[in-house]
XYZ file of C-alpha atoms in Angstrom:
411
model
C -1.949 3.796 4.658
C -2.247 3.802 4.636
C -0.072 3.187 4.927
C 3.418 0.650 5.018
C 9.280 4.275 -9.582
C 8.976 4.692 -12.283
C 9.186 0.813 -14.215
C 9.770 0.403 -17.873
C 9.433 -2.578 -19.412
C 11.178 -4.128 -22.743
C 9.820 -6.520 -24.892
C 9.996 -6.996 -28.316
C 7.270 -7.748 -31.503
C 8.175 -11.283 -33.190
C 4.949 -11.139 -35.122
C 5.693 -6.996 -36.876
C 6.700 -3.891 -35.434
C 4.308 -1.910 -32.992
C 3.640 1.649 -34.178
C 4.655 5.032 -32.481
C 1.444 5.989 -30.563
C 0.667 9.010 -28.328
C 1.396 7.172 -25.256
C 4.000 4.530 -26.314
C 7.693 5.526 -27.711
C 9.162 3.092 -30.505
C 12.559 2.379 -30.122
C 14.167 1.399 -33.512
C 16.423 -2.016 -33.517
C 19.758 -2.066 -34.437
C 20.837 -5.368 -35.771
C 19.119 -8.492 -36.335
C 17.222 -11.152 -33.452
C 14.022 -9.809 -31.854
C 15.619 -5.990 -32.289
C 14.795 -6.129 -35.780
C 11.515 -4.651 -35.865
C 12.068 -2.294 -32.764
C 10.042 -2.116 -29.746
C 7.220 0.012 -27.792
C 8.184 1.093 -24.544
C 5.664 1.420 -21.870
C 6.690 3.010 -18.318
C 4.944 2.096 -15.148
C 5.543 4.755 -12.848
C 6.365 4.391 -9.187
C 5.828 6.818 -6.131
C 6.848 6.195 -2.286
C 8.779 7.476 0.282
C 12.272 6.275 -0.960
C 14.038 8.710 1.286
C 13.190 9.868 5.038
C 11.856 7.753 7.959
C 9.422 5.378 5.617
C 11.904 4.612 3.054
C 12.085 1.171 4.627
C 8.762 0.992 3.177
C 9.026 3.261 -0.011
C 12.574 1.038 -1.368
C 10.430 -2.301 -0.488
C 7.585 -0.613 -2.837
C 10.132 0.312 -5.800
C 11.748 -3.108 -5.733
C 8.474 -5.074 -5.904
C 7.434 -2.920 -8.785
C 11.495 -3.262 -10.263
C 11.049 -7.001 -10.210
C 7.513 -7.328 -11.877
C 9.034 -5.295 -14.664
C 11.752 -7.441 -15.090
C 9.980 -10.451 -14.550
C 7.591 -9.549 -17.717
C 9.992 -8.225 -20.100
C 12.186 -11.620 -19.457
C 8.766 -13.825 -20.098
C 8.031 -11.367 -22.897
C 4.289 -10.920 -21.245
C 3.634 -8.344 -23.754
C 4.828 -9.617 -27.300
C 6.316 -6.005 -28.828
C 6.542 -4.004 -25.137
C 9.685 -3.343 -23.297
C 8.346 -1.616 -19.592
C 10.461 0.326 -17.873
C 10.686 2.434 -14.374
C 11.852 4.890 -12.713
C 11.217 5.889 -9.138
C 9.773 9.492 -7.817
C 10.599 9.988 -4.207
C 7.414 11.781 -2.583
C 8.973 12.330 1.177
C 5.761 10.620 2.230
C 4.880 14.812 1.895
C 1.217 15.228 -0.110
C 3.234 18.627 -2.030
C 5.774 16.873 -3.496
C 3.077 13.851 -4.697
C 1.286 16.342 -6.328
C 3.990 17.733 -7.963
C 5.550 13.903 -9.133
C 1.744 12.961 -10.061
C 2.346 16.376 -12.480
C 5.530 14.960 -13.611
C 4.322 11.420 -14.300
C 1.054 12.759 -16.081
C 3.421 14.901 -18.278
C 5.368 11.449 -19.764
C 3.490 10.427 -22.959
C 5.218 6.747 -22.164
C 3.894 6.305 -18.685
C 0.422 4.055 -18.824
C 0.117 3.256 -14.816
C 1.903 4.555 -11.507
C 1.786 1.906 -8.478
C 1.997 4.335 -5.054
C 1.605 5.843 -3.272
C 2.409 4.213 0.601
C 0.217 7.170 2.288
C -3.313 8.217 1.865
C -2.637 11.638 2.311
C -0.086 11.622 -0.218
C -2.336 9.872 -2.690
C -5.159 12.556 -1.687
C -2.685 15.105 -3.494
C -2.296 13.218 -6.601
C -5.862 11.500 -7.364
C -7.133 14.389 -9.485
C -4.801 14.967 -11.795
C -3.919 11.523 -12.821
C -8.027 11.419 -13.219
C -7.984 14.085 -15.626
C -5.807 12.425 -17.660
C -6.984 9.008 -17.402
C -3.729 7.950 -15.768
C -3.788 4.361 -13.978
C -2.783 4.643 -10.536
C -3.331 1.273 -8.124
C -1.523 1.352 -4.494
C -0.703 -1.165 -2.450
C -0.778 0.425 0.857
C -3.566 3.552 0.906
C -6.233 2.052 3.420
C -8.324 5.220 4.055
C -11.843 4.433 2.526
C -13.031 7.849 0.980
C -9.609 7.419 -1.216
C -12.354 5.075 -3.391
C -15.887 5.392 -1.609
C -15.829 9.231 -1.571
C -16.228 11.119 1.846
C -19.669 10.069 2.473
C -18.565 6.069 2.717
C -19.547 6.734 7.111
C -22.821 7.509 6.096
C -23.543 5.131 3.407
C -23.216 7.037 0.907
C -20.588 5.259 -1.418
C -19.588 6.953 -4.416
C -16.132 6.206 -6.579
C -14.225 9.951 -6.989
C -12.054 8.820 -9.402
C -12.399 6.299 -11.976
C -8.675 5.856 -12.555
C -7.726 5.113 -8.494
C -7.523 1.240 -7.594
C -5.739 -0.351 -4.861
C -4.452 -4.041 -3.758
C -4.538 -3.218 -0.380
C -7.523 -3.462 1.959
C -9.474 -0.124 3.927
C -9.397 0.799 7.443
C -13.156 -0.124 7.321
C -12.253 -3.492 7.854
C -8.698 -3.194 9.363
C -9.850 -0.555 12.372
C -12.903 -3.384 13.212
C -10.354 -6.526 12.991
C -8.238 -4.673 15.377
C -11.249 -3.397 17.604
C -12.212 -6.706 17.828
C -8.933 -8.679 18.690
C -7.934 -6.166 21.059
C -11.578 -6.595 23.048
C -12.266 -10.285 22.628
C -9.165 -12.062 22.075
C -6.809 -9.595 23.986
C -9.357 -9.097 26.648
C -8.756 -5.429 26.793
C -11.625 -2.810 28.027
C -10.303 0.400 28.419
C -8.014 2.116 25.934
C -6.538 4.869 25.328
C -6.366 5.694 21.643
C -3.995 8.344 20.309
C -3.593 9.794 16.406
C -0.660 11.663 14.645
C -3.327 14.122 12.847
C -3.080 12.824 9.171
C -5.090 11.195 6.532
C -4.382 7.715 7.304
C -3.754 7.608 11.476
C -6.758 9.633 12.233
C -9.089 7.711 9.961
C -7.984 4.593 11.410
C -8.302 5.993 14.812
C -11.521 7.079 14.597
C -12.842 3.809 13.099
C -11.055 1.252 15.385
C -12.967 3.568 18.351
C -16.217 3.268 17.241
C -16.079 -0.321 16.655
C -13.810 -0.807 20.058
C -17.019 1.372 21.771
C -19.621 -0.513 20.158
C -18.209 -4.000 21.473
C -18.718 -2.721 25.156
C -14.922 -1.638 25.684
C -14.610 2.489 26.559
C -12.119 4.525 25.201
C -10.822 6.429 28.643
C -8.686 9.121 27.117
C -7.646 10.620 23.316
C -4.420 12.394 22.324
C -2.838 13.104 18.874
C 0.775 13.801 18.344
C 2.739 15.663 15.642
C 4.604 14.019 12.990
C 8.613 13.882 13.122
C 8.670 15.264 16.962
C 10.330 12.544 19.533
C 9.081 13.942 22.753
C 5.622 12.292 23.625
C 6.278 12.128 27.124
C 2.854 14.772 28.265
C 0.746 11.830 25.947
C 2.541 9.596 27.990
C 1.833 10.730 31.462
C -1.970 11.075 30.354
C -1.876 7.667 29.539
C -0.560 6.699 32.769
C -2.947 8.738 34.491
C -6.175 7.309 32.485
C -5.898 4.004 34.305
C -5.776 2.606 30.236
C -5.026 -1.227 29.870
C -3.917 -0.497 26.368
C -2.862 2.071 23.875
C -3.904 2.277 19.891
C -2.585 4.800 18.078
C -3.257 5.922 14.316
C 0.186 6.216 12.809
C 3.231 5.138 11.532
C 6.198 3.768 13.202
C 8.296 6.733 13.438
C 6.010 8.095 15.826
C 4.793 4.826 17.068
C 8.194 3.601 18.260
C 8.816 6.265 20.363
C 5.239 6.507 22.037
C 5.949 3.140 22.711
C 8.785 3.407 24.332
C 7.509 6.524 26.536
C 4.320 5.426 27.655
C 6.709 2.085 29.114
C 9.009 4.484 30.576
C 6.360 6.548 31.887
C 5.178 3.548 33.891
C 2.412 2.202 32.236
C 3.506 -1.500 31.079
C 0.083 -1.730 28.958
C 0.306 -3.401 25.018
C 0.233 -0.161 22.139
C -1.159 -1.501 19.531
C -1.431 0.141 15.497
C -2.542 -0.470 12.073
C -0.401 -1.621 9.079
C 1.788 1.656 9.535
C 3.526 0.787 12.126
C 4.336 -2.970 11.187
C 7.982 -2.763 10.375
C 11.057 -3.689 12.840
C 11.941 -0.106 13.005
C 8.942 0.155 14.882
C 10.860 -2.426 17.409
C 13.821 -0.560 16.836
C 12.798 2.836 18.072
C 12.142 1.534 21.652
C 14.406 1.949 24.369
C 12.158 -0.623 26.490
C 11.229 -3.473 25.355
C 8.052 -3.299 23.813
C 7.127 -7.485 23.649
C 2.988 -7.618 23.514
C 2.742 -4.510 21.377
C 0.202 -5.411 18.184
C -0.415 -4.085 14.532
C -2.803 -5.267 12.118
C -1.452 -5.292 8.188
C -3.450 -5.894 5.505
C -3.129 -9.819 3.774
C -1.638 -12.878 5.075
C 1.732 -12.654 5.959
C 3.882 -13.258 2.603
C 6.147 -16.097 3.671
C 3.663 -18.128 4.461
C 1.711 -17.969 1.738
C 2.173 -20.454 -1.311
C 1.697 -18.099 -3.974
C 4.601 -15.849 -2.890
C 7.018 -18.227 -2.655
C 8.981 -17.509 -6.189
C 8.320 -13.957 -5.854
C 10.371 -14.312 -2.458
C 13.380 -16.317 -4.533
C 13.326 -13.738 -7.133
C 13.377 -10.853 -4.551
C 16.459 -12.786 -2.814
C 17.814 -13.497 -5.480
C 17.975 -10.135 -7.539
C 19.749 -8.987 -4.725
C 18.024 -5.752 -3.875
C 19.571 -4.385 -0.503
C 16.652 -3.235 1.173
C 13.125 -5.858 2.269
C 10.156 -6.223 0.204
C 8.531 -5.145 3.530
C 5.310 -5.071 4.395
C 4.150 -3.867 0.708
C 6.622 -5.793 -1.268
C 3.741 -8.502 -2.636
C 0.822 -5.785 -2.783
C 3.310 -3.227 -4.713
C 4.495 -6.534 -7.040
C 0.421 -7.724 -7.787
C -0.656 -3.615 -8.710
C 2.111 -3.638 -10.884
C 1.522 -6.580 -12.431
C -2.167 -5.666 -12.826
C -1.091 -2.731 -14.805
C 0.895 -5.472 -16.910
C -2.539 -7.306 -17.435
C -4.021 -4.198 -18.839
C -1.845 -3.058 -21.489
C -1.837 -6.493 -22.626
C -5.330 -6.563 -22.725
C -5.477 -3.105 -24.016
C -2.508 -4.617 -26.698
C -4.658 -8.310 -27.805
C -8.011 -6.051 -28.368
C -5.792 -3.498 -30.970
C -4.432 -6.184 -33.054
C -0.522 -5.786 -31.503
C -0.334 -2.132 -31.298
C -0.996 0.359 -28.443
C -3.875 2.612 -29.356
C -3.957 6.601 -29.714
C -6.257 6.336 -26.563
C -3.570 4.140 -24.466
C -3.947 5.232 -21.006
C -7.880 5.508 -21.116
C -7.938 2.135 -22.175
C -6.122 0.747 -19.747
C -8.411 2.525 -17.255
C -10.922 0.614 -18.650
C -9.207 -2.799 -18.899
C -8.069 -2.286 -14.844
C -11.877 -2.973 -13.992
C -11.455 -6.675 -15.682
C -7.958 -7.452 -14.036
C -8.155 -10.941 -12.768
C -4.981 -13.558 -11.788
C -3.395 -15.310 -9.170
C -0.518 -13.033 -7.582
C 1.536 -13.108 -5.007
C -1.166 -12.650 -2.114
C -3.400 -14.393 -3.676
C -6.460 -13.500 -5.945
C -6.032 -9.981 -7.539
C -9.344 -8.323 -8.750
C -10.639 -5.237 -8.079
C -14.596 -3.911 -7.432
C -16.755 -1.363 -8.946
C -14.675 1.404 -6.391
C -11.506 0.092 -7.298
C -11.092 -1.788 -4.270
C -9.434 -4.811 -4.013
C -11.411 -8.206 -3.655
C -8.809 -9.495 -1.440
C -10.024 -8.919 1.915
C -7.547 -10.528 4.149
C -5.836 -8.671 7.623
C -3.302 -10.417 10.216
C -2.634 -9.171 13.663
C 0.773 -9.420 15.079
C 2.606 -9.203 18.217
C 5.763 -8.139 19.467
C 7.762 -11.503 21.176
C 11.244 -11.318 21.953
C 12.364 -8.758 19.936
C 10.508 -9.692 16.600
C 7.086 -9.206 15.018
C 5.159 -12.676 14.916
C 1.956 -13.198 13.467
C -0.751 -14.151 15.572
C -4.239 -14.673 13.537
C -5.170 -14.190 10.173
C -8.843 -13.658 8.999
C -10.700 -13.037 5.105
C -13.816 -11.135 5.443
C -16.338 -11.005 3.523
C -18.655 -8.421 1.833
């Protein structure tokens, strides 16, 4: 997404002032301390959907991103850098992503955008942040071509954009781990799959059948839906009608909620089950009937239970953000602390200073990101991908999403 800001940080030079640079604004001190010499202010820029039905997942995204920014300019990461951010609302809408990836392009001071939550959005905003060597790493776009090219089914792999990275993990993996639970741990043989016609849902759909066909399982009936309707109730009675034993449907949880709670209601008390997109509780929320034994995959481990997340979970709490990390919060933290990494790379290798060449740099220094985040290992391959190939299925019981297995794959 799949699914599922701008940041600026400030830190200041003990060792001599930074210099103004094409793609760095120097602000000037006033009085003495670590002021003195002025700072270099680099902005990470942030894009979700921070209004509309996915802002649950769009705030959790600008939050993360808020709180790396402050974490680094507190630790001083970058001696003589202040980052900074400021959030672009995209209406999870590819237009209006273009049109922020324009804006963002256009700000001499921004060096790396973290977003955005949907493929199709990002699909919208890939070129032009390529042409001007722009950083962009999501932590939620799952649809392969996004990195592999279009060719990726066939074999053909071949990186579009040399600026696009991403902490998340594809579909290629996530429709197969769901495929496979739902046929040999869920014992289901017959589903019916359903998509809501964009980027990310019908990729996923299309992937999780092939794999769910090639295991011996047969997919008895397809549907797709349309985005922001609420009446699903003719895909409901087909369902009903196909003699399914399951549901999966490509989507978010708008949509996913509701289809949910229609198909039940329609008679057929069979399990829907979804990628990352529609693992929130407003999935939960948006069914009448109670929808215990419904299942998502998300990409990683799931955050509280993992020991590397455990201070950015205090710092979260405690900064006192009203809205959850959600289910991007530690993805959206580790790409924007990998854009961190690489202007202080980029910073080390110019003896202090931000070079004319800032943003192409750090393009360069992205490839040759490596820590320990918040989900775990953070490195990226020769498409940008991330190395971290980890996916958790969960279920629906009483009332609450509740993880049921976790698996890393391997290439």
């Amino acid at each position: 997404m799949r699914h599922r800001s701008l940041l600026i940080l400030t830190s200041v030079l003990t060792t001599g002032a930074l210099t103004l640079t094409a793609c760095g604004s120097r602000d000037e001190g006033k009085g003495g301390g670590d002021n003195a010499g002025g700072t270099t202010t680099v902005v990470i820029g942030v894009d979700a959907p921070l209004t509309g039905s996915l802002s649950a997942l769009g705030q959790g995204i600008k939050n993360s991103v808020d709180l790396a920014v402050k974490t680094a300019n507190k630790d001083k990461v970058v001696p003589g850098v202040t980052f900074k951010i400021e959030a672009l609302d995209d209406q999870a809408t590819p237009a209006t992503g273009k049109a922020n990836a324009l804006k963002l392009v256009g700000m001499k001071d921004v060096l790396g955008v973290v977003g955005p939550l949907n493929s199709g959005v990002s699909q919208s905003m890939q070129a032009d942040f390529d042409k001007a060597n722009l950083t962009q790493v999501s932590p939620a776009n799952t649809n392969p071509s996004l990195s592999q090219g279009d060719n990726w089914g066939k074999g053909e792999k071949k990186r579009p954009f040399k600026t696009y990275f991403r902490t998340a993990t594809t579909d290629v993996i996530q429709g197969k781990f769901a495929a496979n639970y739902l046929f040999k741990d869920a014992g289901k043989k017959k589903v019916f799959v359903v998509n809501d016609k964009q980027t990310y849902g019908a990729g996923l759909a299309a992937i999780f059948s092939d794999e769910f066909k090639r295991l011996g399982g047969t997919v008895v009936g397809t549907d797709s839906v349309t985005v922001k309707e609420t009446d699903f109730s003719a895909t409901a009675n087909k369902v009903k009608a196909s003699g399914a034993d399951s549901v999966y449907f490509g989507g978010q949880y708008p949509e996913g909620g509701l289809l949910s709670d229609q198909i039940k209601k329609a008679g057929a008390k069979i399990p829907t089950m979804g990628g990352d997109g529609i693992y929130d509780p407003e999935f939960i929320k948006a069914s009448g009937e109670a929808n215990d034994g419904d299942l998502a995959t998300s990409v990683g481990f799931p955050v509280e239970k993992l020991p590397t997340a455990k201070k950015f979970i205090e710092d979260y709490n405690a900064a006192g953000y009203k809205d959850a990390y959600a289910a991007y919060g530690g993805y959206s933290y580790d790409a924007a602390w990998s854009i961190i990494q690489a202007v202080k790379a980029v910073v080390e290798a110019n003896n202090g200073k931000l070079p004319e060449d800032a943003r192409a740099k750090v393009t360069e220094a992205m490839a040759k990101v490596s820590f320990e985040g918040v989900t775990g290992s953070v490195a990226f391959d020769e498409y940008g991908d991330t190395t971290n190939k980890q996916l958790t299925v969960y279920q629906v019981k009483n009332g609450a999403w509740v993880d049921v297995k976790s698996e890393t794959f391997k290439d």
